Amino acid sequence: MLSQDVTAKSAAGAPMVPADAGDPILPLELLELELSLEGFSGGEPGFCEAVRSAASAVNGDFLFDLPATGLIPDCRRLAVIRIPEGDTMGTLFAALDEDGAEIRLLQPDEETEHLVRFADAFIDLLQRLPEQPREAA
């Protein structure tokens, strides 16, 4: 189950608000992603598949996941995903809590800037690789 209060705030806890409004915003893609993760049944083995499916449901991309103990508080694994934000793709994190029971979405902030740079370098590398022909099934 996704932690509802985290999505409406950045990872640092600051509300995500537009400059001219007082109400927190929740972009449609983020809401759809959150709803897709609602059915998470828990456990580390199903984490990647749950996040991959949720990202796909919003026309996003699952980039990679990694062990995250010590990187982010109360986080066992961290998945990096990209979701549509208007005409571009934005980076977002899906964090599996230490108990392996819930996935929470985190917006990049100062504490995770190094992970965003790593994700950007990963994407750059993938774009530079020559496209391999797909084998017929």
PDB file of N, CA and C in Angstrom, residues 29-30 33 51-52 54-64 79-85 87-94 105-106 108 115-124 126-127:
ATOM      1  N   GLU A  29      -0.524  12.015 -13.584  1.00  0.00           N
ATOM      2  CA  GLU A  29       0.337  10.851 -13.736  1.00  0.00           C
ATOM      3  C   GLU A  29       0.747  10.298 -12.379  1.00  0.00           C
ATOM      4  N   LEU A  30       1.021  11.199 -11.432  1.00  0.00           N
ATOM      5  CA  LEU A  30       1.418  10.773 -10.100  1.00  0.00           C
ATOM      6  C   LEU A  30       0.263  10.081  -9.385  1.00  0.00           C
ATOM      7  N   LEU A  33      -0.105   6.668 -10.942  1.00  0.00           N
ATOM      8  CA  LEU A  33       0.978   5.809 -10.471  1.00  0.00           C
ATOM      9  C   LEU A  33       0.678   5.330  -9.054  1.00  0.00           C
ATOM     10  N   VAL A  51       6.443  -2.007  -9.288  1.00  0.00           N
ATOM     11  CA  VAL A  51       6.847  -0.669  -9.745  1.00  0.00           C
ATOM     12  C   VAL A  51       6.912  -0.625 -11.266  1.00  0.00           C
ATOM     13  N   ARG A  52       7.432  -1.677 -11.885  1.00  0.00           N
ATOM     14  CA  ARG A  52       7.506  -1.740 -13.348  1.00  0.00           C
ATOM     15  C   ARG A  52       6.102  -1.649 -13.965  1.00  0.00           C
ATOM     16  N   ALA A  54       3.357  -0.401 -12.548  1.00  0.00           N
ATOM     17  CA  ALA A  54       2.785   0.917 -12.268  1.00  0.00           C
ATOM     18  C   ALA A  54       3.357   1.971 -13.213  1.00  0.00           C
ATOM     19  N   ALA A  55       4.655   1.934 -13.452  1.00  0.00           N
ATOM     20  CA  ALA A  55       5.277   2.894 -14.374  1.00  0.00           C
ATOM     21  C   ALA A  55       4.727   2.708 -15.781  1.00  0.00           C
ATOM     22  N   SER A  56       4.585   1.481 -16.206  1.00  0.00           N
ATOM     23  CA  SER A  56       4.044   1.188 -17.531  1.00  0.00           C
ATOM     24  C   SER A  56       2.609   1.697 -17.667  1.00  0.00           C
ATOM     25  N   ALA A  57       1.831   1.618 -16.594  1.00  0.00           N
ATOM     26  CA  ALA A  57       0.429   2.054 -16.627  1.00  0.00           C
ATOM     27  C   ALA A  57       0.288   3.548 -16.882  1.00  0.00           C
ATOM     28  N   VAL A  58       1.334   4.335 -16.589  1.00  0.00           N
ATOM     29  CA  VAL A  58       1.278   5.786 -16.828  1.00  0.00           C
ATOM     30  C   VAL A  58       2.215   6.196 -17.974  1.00  0.00           C
ATOM     31  N   ASN A  59       2.552   5.206 -18.832  1.00  0.00           N
ATOM     32  CA  ASN A  59       3.464   5.443 -19.959  1.00  0.00           C
ATOM     33  C   ASN A  59       4.833   5.913 -19.505  1.00  0.00           C
ATOM     34  N   GLY A  60       5.244   5.410 -18.350  1.00  0.00           N
ATOM     35  CA  GLY A  60       6.558   5.734 -17.810  1.00  0.00           C
ATOM     36  C   GLY A  60       7.528   4.592 -18.043  1.00  0.00           C
ATOM     37  N   ASP A  61       8.733   4.766 -17.516  1.00  0.00           N
ATOM     38  CA  ASP A  61       9.788   3.771 -17.674  1.00  0.00           C
ATOM     39  C   ASP A  61      10.377   3.407 -16.317  1.00  0.00           C
ATOM     40  N   PHE A  62      10.558   2.125 -16.098  1.00  0.00           N
ATOM     41  CA  PHE A  62      11.291   1.623 -14.942  1.00  0.00           C
ATOM     42  C   PHE A  62      12.750   1.614 -15.361  1.00  0.00           C
ATOM     43  N   LEU A  63      13.612   2.362 -14.680  1.00  0.00           N
ATOM     44  CA  LEU A  63      15.017   2.400 -15.061  1.00  0.00           C
ATOM     45  C   LEU A  63      15.822   1.312 -14.364  1.00  0.00           C
ATOM     46  N   PHE A  64      15.814   1.311 -13.035  1.00  0.00           N
ATOM     47  CA  PHE A  64      16.554   0.317 -12.274  1.00  0.00           C
ATOM     48  C   PHE A  64      16.132   0.397 -10.814  1.00  0.00           C
ATOM     49  N   ALA A  79      13.553   2.131  -6.326  1.00  0.00           N
ATOM     50  CA  ALA A  79      13.435   2.022  -7.781  1.00  0.00           C
ATOM     51  C   ALA A  79      13.405   3.422  -8.357  1.00  0.00           C
ATOM     52  N   VAL A  80      14.073   3.590  -9.475  1.00  0.00           N
ATOM     53  CA  VAL A  80      14.085   4.870 -10.175  1.00  0.00           C
ATOM     54  C   VAL A  80      13.216   4.717 -11.414  1.00  0.00           C
ATOM     55  N   ILE A  81      12.240   5.599 -11.524  1.00  0.00           N
ATOM     56  CA  ILE A  81      11.323   5.550 -12.665  1.00  0.00           C
ATOM     57  C   ILE A  81      11.240   6.929 -13.296  1.00  0.00           C
ATOM     58  N   ARG A  82      10.804   6.946 -14.532  1.00  0.00           N
ATOM     59  CA  ARG A  82      10.564   8.200 -15.254  1.00  0.00           C
ATOM     60  C   ARG A  82       9.104   8.196 -15.663  1.00  0.00           C
ATOM     61  N   ILE A  83       8.428   9.323 -15.421  1.00  0.00           N
ATOM     62  CA  ILE A  83       7.025   9.443 -15.810  1.00  0.00           C
ATOM     63  C   ILE A  83       6.855  10.715 -16.618  1.00  0.00           C
ATOM     64  N   PRO A  84       5.841  10.737 -17.494  1.00  0.00           N
ATOM     65  CA  PRO A  84       5.600  11.930 -18.299  1.00  0.00           C
ATOM     66  C   PRO A  84       5.250  13.134 -17.420  1.00  0.00           C
ATOM     67  N   GLU A  85       5.875  14.251 -17.737  1.00  0.00           N
ATOM     68  CA  GLU A  85       5.564  15.538 -17.108  1.00  0.00           C
ATOM     69  C   GLU A  85       5.437  16.545 -18.244  1.00  0.00           C
ATOM     70  N   ASP A  87       5.684  17.650 -21.754  1.00  0.00           N
ATOM     71  CA  ASP A  87       6.419  17.189 -22.932  1.00  0.00           C
ATOM     72  C   ASP A  87       7.717  16.477 -22.589  1.00  0.00           C
ATOM     73  N   THR A  88       8.054  16.373 -21.314  1.00  0.00           N
ATOM     74  CA  THR A  88       9.308  15.748 -20.899  1.00  0.00           C
ATOM     75  C   THR A  88       9.020  14.569 -19.981  1.00  0.00           C
ATOM     76  N   MET A  89      10.076  13.939 -19.542  1.00  0.00           N
ATOM     77  CA  MET A  89       9.968  12.846 -18.576  1.00  0.00           C
ATOM     78  C   MET A  89      10.633  13.296 -17.285  1.00  0.00           C
ATOM     79  N   GLY A  90       9.954  13.077 -16.166  1.00  0.00           N
ATOM     80  CA  GLY A  90      10.501  13.442 -14.863  1.00  0.00           C
ATOM     81  C   GLY A  90      10.912  12.206 -14.084  1.00  0.00           C
ATOM     82  N   THR A  91      11.927  12.362 -13.264  1.00  0.00           N
ATOM     83  CA  THR A  91      12.426  11.272 -12.446  1.00  0.00           C
ATOM     84  C   THR A  91      11.660  11.225 -11.131  1.00  0.00           C
ATOM     85  N   LEU A  92      11.356  10.021 -10.700  1.00  0.00           N
ATOM     86  CA  LEU A  92      10.627   9.795  -9.461  1.00  0.00           C
ATOM     87  C   LEU A  92      11.190   8.534  -8.829  1.00  0.00           C
ATOM     88  N   PHE A  93      11.130   8.442  -7.517  1.00  0.00           N
ATOM     89  CA  PHE A  93      11.619   7.272  -6.814  1.00  0.00           C
ATOM     90  C   PHE A  93      10.456   6.521  -6.178  1.00  0.00           C
ATOM     91  N   ALA A  94      10.537   5.208  -6.204  1.00  0.00           N
ATOM     92  CA  ALA A  94       9.600   4.359  -5.476  1.00  0.00           C
ATOM     93  C   ALA A  94      10.428   3.646  -4.415  1.00  0.00           C
ATOM     94  N   LEU A 105       6.115   6.921  -2.851  1.00  0.00           N
ATOM     95  CA  LEU A 105       6.712   7.677  -3.940  1.00  0.00           C
ATOM     96  C   LEU A 105       7.441   8.889  -3.375  1.00  0.00           C
ATOM     97  N   LEU A 106       8.619   9.160  -3.919  1.00  0.00           N
ATOM     98  CA  LEU A 106       9.425  10.279  -3.464  1.00  0.00           C
ATOM     99  C   LEU A 106       9.815  11.158  -4.640  1.00  0.00           C
ATOM    100  N   PRO A 108      12.400  13.814  -6.233  1.00  0.00           N
ATOM    101  CA  PRO A 108      13.816  14.142  -6.029  1.00  0.00           C
ATOM    102  C   PRO A 108      13.955  15.447  -5.245  1.00  0.00           C
ATOM    103  N   LEU A 115      21.400  10.654  -6.861  1.00  0.00           N
ATOM    104  CA  LEU A 115      20.699   9.552  -7.518  1.00  0.00           C
ATOM    105  C   LEU A 115      20.069   9.998  -8.837  1.00  0.00           C
ATOM    106  N   VAL A 116      19.599  11.234  -8.883  1.00  0.00           N
ATOM    107  CA  VAL A 116      19.047  11.772 -10.131  1.00  0.00           C
ATOM    108  C   VAL A 116      20.158  11.896 -11.170  1.00  0.00           C
ATOM    109  N   ARG A 117      21.326  12.370 -10.748  1.00  0.00           N
ATOM    110  CA  ARG A 117      22.458  12.471 -11.683  1.00  0.00           C
ATOM    111  C   ARG A 117      22.857  11.089 -12.194  1.00  0.00           C
ATOM    112  N   PHE A 118      22.841  10.100 -11.316  1.00  0.00           N
ATOM    113  CA  PHE A 118      23.150   8.731 -11.727  1.00  0.00           C
ATOM    114  C   PHE A 118      22.118   8.232 -12.732  1.00  0.00           C
ATOM    115  N   ALA A 119      20.842   8.495 -12.463  1.00  0.00           N
ATOM    116  CA  ALA A 119      19.774   8.084 -13.383  1.00  0.00           C
ATOM    117  C   ALA A 119      19.932   8.775 -14.733  1.00  0.00           C
ATOM    118  N   ASP A 120      20.260  10.065 -14.728  1.00  0.00           N
ATOM    119  CA  ASP A 120      20.471  10.796 -15.979  1.00  0.00           C
ATOM    120  C   ASP A 120      21.643  10.210 -16.769  1.00  0.00           C
ATOM    121  N   ALA A 121      22.726   9.836 -16.075  1.00  0.00           N
ATOM    122  CA  ALA A 121      23.878   9.225 -16.740  1.00  0.00           C
ATOM    123  C   ALA A 121      23.494   7.854 -17.306  1.00  0.00           C
ATOM    124  N   PHE A 122      22.666   7.119 -16.587  1.00  0.00           N
ATOM    125  CA  PHE A 122      22.180   5.814 -17.045  1.00  0.00           C
ATOM    126  C   PHE A 122      21.373   5.976 -18.330  1.00  0.00           C
ATOM    127  N   ILE A 123      20.482   6.952 -18.358  1.00  0.00           N
ATOM    128  CA  ILE A 123      19.663   7.208 -19.545  1.00  0.00           C
ATOM    129  C   ILE A 123      20.541   7.632 -20.713  1.00  0.00           C
ATOM    130  N   ASP A 124      21.512   8.494 -20.443  1.00  0.00           N
ATOM    131  CA  ASP A 124      22.430   8.938 -21.485  1.00  0.00           C
ATOM    132  C   ASP A 124      23.189   7.757 -22.082  1.00  0.00           C
ATOM    133  N   LEU A 126      22.198   4.578 -22.132  1.00  0.00           N
ATOM    134  CA  LEU A 126      21.263   3.770 -22.918  1.00  0.00           C
ATOM    135  C   LEU A 126      20.984   4.390 -24.283  1.00  0.00           C
ATOM    136  N   GLN A 127      20.901   5.709 -24.330  1.00  0.00           N
ATOM    137  CA  GLN A 127      20.627   6.381 -25.599  1.00  0.00           C
ATOM    138  C   GLN A 127      21.808   6.302 -26.550  1.00  0.00           C
TER     139      GLN A 127
END
